[in-house]
């Protein structure tokens, strides 16, 4: 019984072929296709307003040189947001609960920000490893600590997103199982757990949106340090 709770995190297969790639491409189908009139209905208006708001929030911490990353960061947050929210629907698979996928997103982007800083301003980028005014005996220890904190940034990005979404999905499944189990025996308790499940689902929708925003916001802050 306990093992079945984790079946939702395994990639579905069809004829021996993993369906994780189609599940990643599905959010793109929800975006409107361009035509002569971009804003031709209320849905397109809401989507364009949301994209504008997200881009504005992400670009605020960046200077003008970082605005070249606007398309990449906006596309990334829309992808994560769509996948996280679609994963809350019944009989769906959430690719962002896989640490391998999150690390595949976090590591190359973090490395790109780091290499950008080392190419454009190597002295400033390396200067982050040693705070100004550090006593001489503490210099080797602080360099090791700062280097370690720099290298675990992509791991922290991937683990944070994976852990939050995995915990939420497990809680929803546990409470929904308890609700169905208690229904024939204690209907009143089952109704209470159903209310808790409803509130938890609303919380999970918020968590899915917040985690996508935090993932990209931290990347933008790493980028700001290096430009």
Coordinates of N, CA and C in Angstrom, one line a residue:
X1 N 0.8 -1.2 0.0 CA 0.0 0.0 0.0 C 0.9 1.3 0.0
X2 N 1.9 1.3 0.8 CA 2.8 2.4 0.9 C 3.5 2.7 -0.4
X3 N 3.9 1.6 -1.1 CA 4.6 1.8 -2.3 C 3.8 2.4 -3.4
X4 N 2.4 2.1 -3.4 CA 1.6 2.6 -4.4 C 1.4 4.1 -4.3
X5 N 1.8 4.7 -3.2 CA 1.7 6.2 -3.1 C 2.7 6.8 -4.0
X6 N 3.8 6.2 -4.3 CA 4.9 6.7 -5.1 C 4.8 6.4 -6.6
X7 N 3.7 5.6 -6.9 CA 3.5 5.3 -8.3 C 3.3 6.5 -9.2
X8 N 2.7 7.5 -8.6 CA 2.3 8.7 -9.3 C 3.6 9.5 -9.8
X9 N 4.8 9.2 -9.2 CA 6.0 9.9 -9.6 C 6.8 9.1 -10.6
X10 N 6.3 8.0 -11.0 CA 7.0 7.3 -12.1 C 6.5 7.7 -13.4
X11 N 7.3 7.8 -14.4 CA 6.9 8.3 -15.7 C 6.1 7.2 -16.4
X12 N 4.9 7.6 -16.9 CA 4.0 6.6 -17.6 C 4.7 6.2 -18.9
X13 N 4.3 5.0 -19.3 CA 4.9 4.4 -20.6 C 3.7 4.0 -21.5
X14 N 3.9 4.0 -22.8 CA 3.0 3.6 -23.8 C 3.8 2.8 -24.8
X15 N 3.5 1.5 -24.9 CA 4.3 0.6 -25.7 C 5.8 0.6 -25.4
X16 N 6.1 0.7 -24.2 CA 7.5 0.7 -23.8 C 8.2 2.1 -24.0
X17 N 7.5 3.1 -24.4 CA 8.1 4.4 -24.7 C 7.7 5.4 -23.6
X18 N 8.6 6.0 -22.9 CA 8.3 7.0 -21.8 C 7.5 8.2 -22.4
X19 N 6.5 8.6 -21.7 CA 5.7 9.7 -22.2 C 6.0 11.0 -21.5
X20 N 7.2 11.1 -21.0 CA 7.6 12.4 -20.3 C 7.8 13.5 -21.3
X21 N 8.3 13.2 -22.5 CA 8.4 14.2 -23.6 C 7.1 14.8 -24.0
X22 N 6.1 14.0 -24.3 CA 4.8 14.6 -24.7 C 4.2 15.4 -23.5
X23 N 4.4 15.0 -22.3 CA 3.9 15.7 -21.1 C 4.6 17.1 -21.0
X24 N 5.9 17.2 -21.4 CA 6.6 18.4 -21.4 C 6.1 19.4 -22.5
X25 N 5.7 18.8 -23.7 CA 5.3 19.6 -24.8 C 3.8 20.0 -24.7
X26 N 3.0 19.4 -23.8 CA 1.6 19.7 -23.7 C 1.4 21.1 -23.3
X27 N 2.1 21.7 -22.3 CA 1.8 23.1 -22.0 C 1.9 24.1 -23.2
X28 N 2.8 23.8 -24.2 CA 2.9 24.7 -25.3 C 1.6 24.7 -26.1
X29 N 0.8 23.7 -26.1 CA -0.4 23.6 -26.8 C -1.5 24.6 -26.2
X30 N -1.3 25.0 -25.0 CA -2.2 25.9 -24.3 C -2.0 27.4 -24.7
X31 N -0.8 27.7 -25.3 CA -0.5 29.1 -25.7 C -1.2 29.4 -27.0
X32 N -1.7 30.6 -27.1 CA -2.4 31.0 -28.4 C -1.5 31.0 -29.5
X33 N -2.0 30.6 -30.7 CA -1.2 30.7 -31.9 C -1.3 32.1 -32.5
X34 N -0.2 32.7 -33.0 CA -0.3 34.1 -33.5 C -1.1 34.2 -34.7
X35 N -1.8 35.3 -34.9 CA -2.5 35.6 -36.1 C -2.4 37.1 -36.3
X36 N -3.3 37.6 -37.2 CA -3.2 39.1 -37.5 C -3.6 39.9 -36.3
X37 N -4.4 39.4 -35.4 CA -4.8 40.1 -34.2 C -4.4 39.3 -33.0
X38 N -3.4 39.8 -32.3 CA -2.9 39.1 -31.1 C -3.9 39.1 -30.0
X39 N -4.5 40.2 -29.7 CA -5.5 40.3 -28.7 C -6.9 40.2 -29.3
X40 N -7.4 39.0 -29.5 CA -8.7 38.8 -30.1 C -9.8 38.3 -29.2
X41 N -9.4 38.0 -27.9 CA -10.4 37.5 -27.0 C -9.9 37.8 -25.6
X42 N -10.8 37.5 -24.6 CA -10.4 37.8 -23.2 C -9.3 36.9 -22.7
X43 N -9.3 35.6 -23.2 CA -8.2 34.7 -22.8 C -6.9 35.1 -23.2
X44 N -6.8 35.6 -24.5 CA -5.5 36.1 -25.0 C -5.1 37.3 -24.2
X45 N -6.0 38.2 -23.9 CA -5.7 39.4 -23.1 C -5.2 39.1 -21.7
X46 N -5.8 38.1 -21.1 CA -5.3 37.7 -19.7 C -3.9 37.0 -19.8
X47 N -3.7 36.2 -20.9 CA -2.4 35.6 -21.0 C -1.3 36.6 -21.3
X48 N -1.6 37.6 -22.2 CA -0.6 38.6 -22.5 C -0.3 39.5 -21.3
X49 N -1.4 39.8 -20.5 CA -1.2 40.6 -19.3 C -0.3 39.8 -18.3
X50 N -0.6 38.5 -18.1 CA 0.2 37.7 -17.2 C 1.7 37.7 -17.6
X51 N 1.9 37.5 -18.9 CA 3.3 37.4 -19.4 C 4.0 38.7 -19.1
X52 N 3.3 39.8 -19.4 CA 3.9 41.2 -19.2 C 4.2 41.4 -17.7
X53 N 3.3 41.0 -16.8 CA 3.5 41.1 -15.4 C 4.7 40.2 -14.9
X54 N 4.7 39.0 -15.4 CA 5.8 38.1 -15.0 C 7.2 38.6 -15.4
X55 N 7.2 39.1 -16.7 CA 8.5 39.6 -17.2 C 8.9 40.9 -16.4
X56 N 8.0 41.7 -16.1 CA 8.3 42.9 -15.3 C 8.9 42.6 -14.0
X57 N 8.3 41.6 -13.3 CA 8.8 41.2 -12.0 C 10.1 40.5 -12.0
X58 N 10.4 39.8 -13.1 CA 11.7 39.1 -13.2 C 12.8 40.0 -13.6
X59 N 12.5 41.1 -14.4 CA 13.5 42.0 -14.9 C 13.8 43.1 -13.9
X60 N 13.0 43.3 -12.9 CA 13.3 44.4 -11.9 C 14.6 44.3 -11.3
X61 N 15.0 43.1 -10.8 CA 16.4 43.0 -10.1 C 17.5 43.1 -11.1
X62 N 17.3 43.0 -12.4 CA 18.4 43.0 -13.4 C 18.7 44.4 -13.9
X63 N 19.9 44.6 -14.3 CA 20.3 45.8 -15.0 C 20.0 45.6 -16.5
X64 N 20.4 46.6 -17.2 CA 20.0 46.6 -18.7 C 20.7 45.4 -19.4
X65 N 21.9 45.1 -19.0 CA 22.6 44.0 -19.7 C 21.9 42.6 -19.5
X66 N 21.2 42.5 -18.3 CA 20.5 41.2 -18.1 C 19.2 41.1 -18.8
X67 N 18.7 42.2 -19.4 CA 17.4 42.1 -20.1 C 17.5 41.2 -21.4
X68 N 18.7 40.8 -21.8 CA 18.9 39.9 -22.9 C 18.3 38.5 -22.5
X69 N 18.2 38.2 -21.2 CA 17.7 36.9 -20.8 C 16.2 36.9 -20.6
X70 N 15.6 38.0 -20.9 CA 14.1 38.1 -20.7 C 13.3 37.0 -21.3
X71 N 13.6 36.7 -22.6 CA 12.8 35.7 -23.3 C 13.1 34.3 -22.6
X72 N 14.3 34.0 -22.3 CA 14.6 32.7 -21.7 C 13.9 32.6 -20.3
X73 N 14.1 33.6 -19.5 CA 13.5 33.5 -18.1 C 12.0 33.4 -18.2
X74 N 11.4 34.2 -19.0 CA 9.9 34.2 -19.1 C 9.4 32.9 -19.7
X75 N 10.1 32.3 -20.7 CA 9.7 31.0 -21.2 C 9.8 30.0 -20.1
X76 N 10.9 30.0 -19.3 CA 11.1 29.0 -18.3 C 10.0 29.1 -17.2
X77 N 9.7 30.3 -16.8 CA 8.6 30.3 -15.7 C 7.3 29.9 -16.3
X78 N 7.0 30.2 -17.5 CA 5.7 29.8 -18.1 C 5.7 28.3 -18.2
X79 N 6.8 27.7 -18.6 CA 6.9 26.2 -18.7 C 6.7 25.5 -17.3
X80 N 7.4 26.0 -16.3 CA 7.3 25.4 -15.0 C 5.9 25.7 -14.4
X81 N 5.4 26.8 -14.6 CA 4.0 27.1 -14.1 C 3.0 26.2 -14.8
X82 N 3.1 26.0 -16.1 CA 2.1 25.2 -16.7 C 2.2 23.7 -16.3
X83 N 3.5 23.2 -16.2 CA 3.7 21.8 -15.8 C 3.2 21.6 -14.4
X84 N 3.5 22.5 -13.5 CA 3.2 22.4 -12.1 C 1.6 22.4 -11.9
X85 N 1.0 23.3 -12.6 CA -0.5 23.3 -12.5 C -1.2 22.2 -13.2
X86 N -0.7 21.8 -14.3 CA -1.3 20.6 -15.0 C -1.1 19.3 -14.2
X87 N 0.0 19.3 -13.4 CA 0.2 18.1 -12.6 C -0.8 17.9 -11.5
X88 N -1.5 18.9 -11.2 CA -2.5 18.8 -10.1 C -3.8 18.2 -10.6
X89 N -4.0 18.1 -11.9 CA -5.2 17.5 -12.5 C -5.2 16.0 -12.3
X90 N -6.3 15.3 -12.2 CA -6.4 13.9 -12.0 C -5.8 13.1 -13.2
X91 N -5.2 12.0 -12.9 CA -4.6 11.1 -13.9 C -3.6 11.8 -14.8
X92 N -2.8 12.7 -14.2 CA -1.7 13.3 -14.9 C -0.4 13.0 -14.3
X93 N 0.7 13.4 -15.0 CA 2.0 13.1 -14.5 C 2.7 14.5 -14.4
X94 N 3.5 14.7 -13.3 CA 4.2 16.0 -13.1 C 5.7 15.8 -13.3
X95 N 6.2 16.2 -14.5 CA 7.7 16.0 -14.7 C 8.5 16.7 -13.7
X96 N 8.1 17.8 -13.1 CA 8.9 18.6 -12.2 C 9.0 17.9 -10.8
X97 N 8.4 16.7 -10.6 CA 8.6 16.0 -9.4 C 9.9 15.1 -9.5
X98 N 10.5 15.1 -10.7 CA 11.6 14.3 -11.0 C 12.9 15.1 -10.8
X99 N 13.7 14.7 -9.9 CA 15.0 15.5 -9.6 C 15.9 15.6 -10.8
X100 N 15.9 14.5 -11.6 CA 16.7 14.6 -12.8 C 16.3 15.7 -13.8
X101 N 15.0 15.9 -14.0 CA 14.6 16.9 -14.9 C 14.9 18.3 -14.3
X102 N 14.7 18.5 -13.0 CA 14.9 19.8 -12.4 C 16.4 20.1 -12.4
X103 N 17.2 19.1 -12.2 CA 18.7 19.4 -12.2 C 19.1 19.7 -13.7
X104 N 18.5 19.0 -14.6 CA 18.8 19.3 -16.0 C 18.4 20.7 -16.4
X105 N 17.4 21.3 -15.7 CA 17.1 22.7 -15.9 C 18.0 23.7 -15.1
X106 N 18.3 23.3 -13.9 CA 19.0 24.2 -13.0 C 20.5 24.3 -13.3
X107 N 21.1 23.1 -13.5 CA 22.6 23.1 -13.7 C 23.1 23.9 -14.9
X108 N 22.5 23.7 -16.1 CA 23.0 24.4 -17.3 C 22.8 25.9 -17.2
X109 N 21.6 26.3 -16.6 CA 21.3 27.8 -16.5 C 22.2 28.4 -15.4
X110 N 22.4 27.7 -14.3 CA 23.3 28.3 -13.3 C 24.8 28.4 -13.9
X111 N 25.2 27.4 -14.6 CA 26.5 27.4 -15.2 C 26.6 28.5 -16.2
X112 N 25.6 28.8 -17.0 CA 25.6 29.9 -17.9 C 25.8 31.2 -17.2
X113 N 25.1 31.4 -16.1 CA 25.2 32.7 -15.4 C 26.7 32.8 -14.8
X114 N 27.2 31.7 -14.4 CA 28.6 31.7 -13.8 C 29.6 32.0 -14.9
X115 N 29.5 31.4 -16.0 CA 30.4 31.6 -17.1 C 30.3 33.0 -17.7
X116 N 29.1 33.5 -17.7 CA 28.9 34.9 -18.1 C 29.7 35.9 -17.3
X117 N 29.6 35.7 -15.9 CA 30.3 36.5 -15.0 C 31.8 36.4 -15.2
X118 N 32.3 35.1 -15.3 CA 33.8 34.9 -15.5 C 34.3 35.5 -16.8
X119 N 33.4 35.5 -17.8 CA 33.9 36.1 -19.1 C 33.9 37.6 -19.1
X120 N 32.8 38.2 -18.5 CA 32.7 39.7 -18.6 C 33.4 40.4 -17.5
X121 N 33.4 39.9 -16.3 CA 34.0 40.5 -15.1 C 34.6 39.5 -14.2
X122 N 35.7 38.9 -14.6 CA 36.3 37.8 -13.8 C 36.7 38.2 -12.4
X123 N 37.2 39.5 -12.2 CA 37.7 39.9 -10.9 C 36.5 40.0 -9.9
X124 N 35.4 40.6 -10.4 CA 34.3 40.8 -9.5 C 33.6 39.4 -9.2
X125 N 33.6 38.5 -10.2 CA 33.0 37.2 -9.9 C 33.8 36.4 -8.9
X126 N 35.1 36.5 -9.0 CA 36.0 35.8 -8.1 C 36.0 36.5 -6.7
X127 N 35.8 37.8 -6.8 CA 35.8 38.5 -5.5 C 34.6 38.2 -4.6
X128 N 33.5 37.6 -5.1 CA 32.4 37.1 -4.3 C 32.8 36.0 -3.4
X129 N 33.9 35.3 -3.7 CA 34.4 34.2 -2.9 C 35.1 34.6 -1.6
X130 N 35.5 35.9 -1.5 CA 36.2 36.4 -0.4 C 35.6 37.8 0.0
X131 N 34.8 37.9 1.1 CA 34.3 39.2 1.5 C 35.4 40.1 1.9
X132 N 35.2 41.4 1.6 CA 36.2 42.4 1.9 C 36.4 42.6 3.4
X133 N 37.6 42.8 3.8 CA 38.0 42.9 5.2 C 38.1 41.7 5.9
X134 N 38.2 40.5 5.3 CA 38.3 39.2 6.0 C 39.7 39.1 6.6
X135 N 39.8 38.7 7.9 CA 41.1 38.5 8.5 C 41.9 37.4 7.8
X136 N 43.2 37.6 7.7 CA 44.1 36.7 7.0 C 44.0 35.3 7.4
X137 N 43.9 34.9 8.7 CA 43.8 33.5 9.0 C 42.5 32.8 8.5
X138 N 41.5 33.6 8.3 CA 40.2 33.1 7.9 C 40.0 33.0 6.4
X139 N 41.0 33.5 5.6 CA 40.8 33.5 4.2 C 40.7 32.1 3.6
X140 N 41.5 31.1 3.9 CA 41.3 29.8 3.3 C 40.0 29.2 3.6
X141 N 39.6 29.3 4.9 CA 38.3 28.7 5.3 C 37.1 29.3 4.6
X142 N 37.1 30.7 4.5 CA 36.0 31.4 3.8 C 36.0 31.1 2.4
X143 N 37.1 31.0 1.7 CA 37.1 30.6 0.3 C 36.5 29.3 0.1
X144 N 36.8 28.3 0.9 CA 36.2 27.0 0.8 C 34.7 27.0 1.0
X145 N 34.3 27.8 2.1 CA 32.9 27.9 2.4 C 32.1 28.5 1.2
X146 N 32.6 29.6 0.7 CA 31.9 30.4 -0.4 C 31.9 29.5 -1.6
X147 N 33.0 28.8 -1.9 CA 33.0 28.0 -3.1 C 32.0 26.8 -3.0
X148 N 31.9 26.3 -1.8 CA 30.9 25.2 -1.6 C 29.5 25.7 -1.8
X149 N 29.2 26.9 -1.2 CA 27.9 27.5 -1.3 C 27.6 27.9 -2.8
X150 N 28.6 28.2 -3.5 CA 28.4 28.5 -4.9 C 28.1 27.3 -5.7
X151 N 28.8 26.2 -5.4 CA 28.6 24.9 -6.2 C 27.3 24.2 -5.9
X152 N 26.7 24.4 -4.7 CA 25.5 23.7 -4.3 C 24.2 24.5 -4.8
X153 N 24.4 25.6 -5.4 CA 23.3 26.4 -5.8 C 22.4 25.6 -6.8
X154 N 22.9 25.0 -7.8 CA 22.0 24.3 -8.7 C 21.3 23.1 -8.0
X155 N 22.0 22.4 -7.1 CA 21.4 21.3 -6.3 C 20.3 21.9 -5.5
X156 N 20.5 23.0 -4.9 CA 19.4 23.6 -4.0 C 18.2 24.0 -4.9
X157 N 18.4 24.5 -6.1 CA 17.3 24.8 -7.0 C 16.5 23.6 -7.3
X158 N 17.2 22.5 -7.7 CA 16.5 21.3 -8.1 C 15.8 20.6 -7.0
X159 N 16.5 20.5 -5.8 CA 15.9 19.8 -4.7 C 14.7 20.6 -4.1
X160 N 14.8 21.9 -4.1 CA 13.7 22.7 -3.5 C 12.4 22.5 -4.3
X161 N 12.5 22.5 -5.7 CA 11.4 22.4 -6.5 C 10.8 20.9 -6.4
X162 N 11.7 19.9 -6.4 CA 11.3 18.6 -6.3 C 10.6 18.2 -5.0
X163 N 11.2 18.7 -3.9 CA 10.7 18.3 -2.6 C 9.4 19.0 -2.3
X164 N 9.2 20.2 -2.7 CA 7.9 20.9 -2.4 C 6.8 20.3 -3.2
X165 N 7.0 20.0 -4.5 CA 5.9 19.4 -5.3 C 5.7 18.0 -4.8
X166 N 6.7 17.2 -4.5 CA 6.5 15.8 -4.1 C 5.8 15.7 -2.8
X167 N 6.1 16.6 -1.8 CA 5.4 16.6 -0.6 C 4.0 16.9 -0.7
X168 N 3.7 17.9 -1.6 CA 2.3 18.3 -1.8 C 1.5 17.2 -2.4
X169 N 2.0 16.5 -3.4 CA 1.3 15.4 -4.1 C 1.1 14.3 -3.1
X170 N 2.1 14.0 -2.3 CA 1.9 12.9 -1.3 C 0.8 13.2 -0.3
X171 N 0.8 14.4 0.2 CA -0.3 14.8 1.1 C -1.7 14.7 0.5
X172 N -1.8 15.2 -0.7 CA -3.1 15.1 -1.4 C -3.5 13.7 -1.5
X173 N -2.6 12.8 -1.9 CA -3.0 11.4 -2.1 C -3.3 10.7 -0.7
X174 N -2.6 11.0 0.3 CA -2.8 10.5 1.6 C -4.2 10.9 2.1
X175 N -4.5 12.2 2.0 CA -5.8 12.7 2.6 C -7.0 12.2 1.7
X176 N -6.8 12.1 0.4 CA -7.9 11.6 -0.4 C -8.1 10.2 -0.2
X177 N -7.1 9.4 0.1 CA -7.2 8.0 0.4 C -8.0 7.8 1.8
X178 N -7.6 8.7 2.7 CA -8.3 8.7 4.0 C -9.8 9.0 3.9
X179 N -10.1 10.0 3.0 CA -11.4 10.4 2.8 C -12.3 9.3 2.3
X180 N -11.8 8.6 1.3 CA -12.6 7.5 0.7 C -12.7 6.3 1.7
X181 N -11.6 6.1 2.4 CA -11.7 5.0 3.4 C -12.7 5.2 4.5
X182 N -12.7 6.5 5.0 CA -13.6 6.8 6.1 C -15.0 7.0 5.7
X183 N -15.3 7.2 4.4 CA -16.7 7.5 4.0 C -17.7 6.5 4.5
X184 N -17.6 5.2 4.3 CA -18.6 4.2 4.7 C -18.7 4.1 6.2
X185 N -17.6 4.3 6.9 CA -17.6 4.1 8.4 C -17.9 5.3 9.2
X186 N -17.3 6.5 8.9 CA -17.6 7.7 9.6 C -17.8 8.8 8.6
X187 N -19.0 9.0 8.1 CA -19.2 10.1 7.1 C -18.9 11.5 7.6
X188 N -19.1 11.8 8.8 CA -18.8 13.1 9.3 C -17.3 13.4 9.3
X189 N -16.5 12.4 9.8 CA -15.1 12.6 9.7 C -14.6 12.6 8.3
X190 N -15.2 11.8 7.4 CA -14.9 11.9 6.0 C -15.1 13.2 5.4
X191 N -16.3 13.9 5.8 CA -16.6 15.2 5.2 C -15.5 16.2 5.7
X192 N -15.1 16.1 7.0 CA -14.0 17.0 7.5 C -12.7 16.8 6.7
X193 N -12.3 15.6 6.5 CA -11.1 15.3 5.7 C -11.3 15.8 4.2
X194 N -12.5 15.7 3.7 CA -12.7 16.3 2.3 C -12.5 17.8 2.3
X195 N -13.0 18.4 3.4 CA -12.8 19.9 3.5 C -11.3 20.2 3.6
X196 N -10.6 19.4 4.4 CA -9.1 19.6 4.5 C -8.5 19.4 3.1
X197 N -8.9 18.4 2.4 CA -8.4 18.1 1.1 C -8.6 19.3 0.1
X198 N -9.8 19.9 0.2 CA -10.1 21.0 -0.7 C -9.2 22.2 -0.4
X199 N -9.0 22.5 0.9 CA -8.1 23.6 1.3 C -6.6 23.3 0.9
X200 N -6.2 22.0 1.1 CA -4.9 21.6 0.7 C -4.7 21.7 -0.8
X201 N -5.7 21.4 -1.6 CA -5.6 21.6 -3.0 C -5.4 23.0 -3.4
X202 N -6.1 23.9 -2.8 CA -5.9 25.4 -3.0 C -4.5 25.8 -2.7
X203 N -4.0 25.3 -1.5 CA -2.6 25.6 -1.1 C -1.6 25.0 -2.1
X204 N -1.9 23.9 -2.7 CA -1.0 23.3 -3.6 C -0.9 24.1 -4.9
X205 N -2.1 24.7 -5.3 CA -2.1 25.5 -6.5 C -1.2 26.7 -6.3
X206 N -1.3 27.3 -5.0 CA -0.4 28.4 -4.7 C 1.1 28.0 -4.7
X207 N 1.3 26.8 -4.1 CA 2.7 26.3 -4.0 C 3.3 26.1 -5.4
X208 N 2.5 25.5 -6.3 CA 2.9 25.3 -7.7 C 3.3 26.6 -8.4
X209 N 2.6 27.7 -8.1 CA 2.9 28.9 -8.7 C 4.1 29.6 -8.1
X210 N 4.1 29.5 -6.8 CA 5.2 30.1 -6.0 C 6.6 29.5 -6.3
X211 N 6.6 28.1 -6.4 CA 7.8 27.4 -6.7 C 8.4 27.7 -8.0
X212 N 7.5 27.8 -9.0 CA 8.0 28.2 -10.4 C 8.6 29.6 -10.4
X213 N 7.9 30.5 -9.6 CA 8.4 31.9 -9.5 C 9.8 32.0 -8.8
X214 N 9.9 31.2 -7.7 CA 11.1 31.2 -6.9 C 12.3 30.6 -7.7
X215 N 12.0 29.6 -8.4 CA 13.1 28.9 -9.2 C 13.7 29.9 -10.2
X216 N 12.8 30.7 -10.9 CA 13.3 31.6 -11.9 C 13.9 32.9 -11.3
X217 N 13.2 33.3 -10.2 CA 13.7 34.5 -9.5 C 15.2 34.3 -9.0
X218 N 15.4 33.1 -8.4 CA 16.8 32.8 -7.9 C 17.8 32.8 -9.1
X219 N 17.4 32.3 -10.2 CA 18.2 32.3 -11.4 C 18.5 33.7 -11.8
X220 N 17.5 34.6 -11.8 CA 17.7 36.0 -12.1 C 18.7 36.7 -11.1
X221 N 18.6 36.3 -9.9 CA 19.5 36.9 -8.9 C 20.9 36.4 -9.1
X222 N 21.1 35.1 -9.4 CA 22.4 34.6 -9.7 C 23.0 35.4 -11.0
X223 N 22.1 35.6 -11.9 CA 22.5 36.3 -13.1 C 23.0 37.8 -12.8
X224 N 22.2 38.4 -11.9 CA 22.5 39.8 -11.5 C 23.9 39.9 -10.9
X225 N 24.3 38.9 -10.1 CA 25.6 38.9 -9.4 C 26.7 38.8 -10.5
X226 N 26.4 38.3 -11.6 CA 27.5 38.1 -12.6 C 27.5 39.0 -13.8
X227 N 26.6 40.0 -13.8 CA 26.6 41.0 -14.9 C 26.7 42.4 -14.3

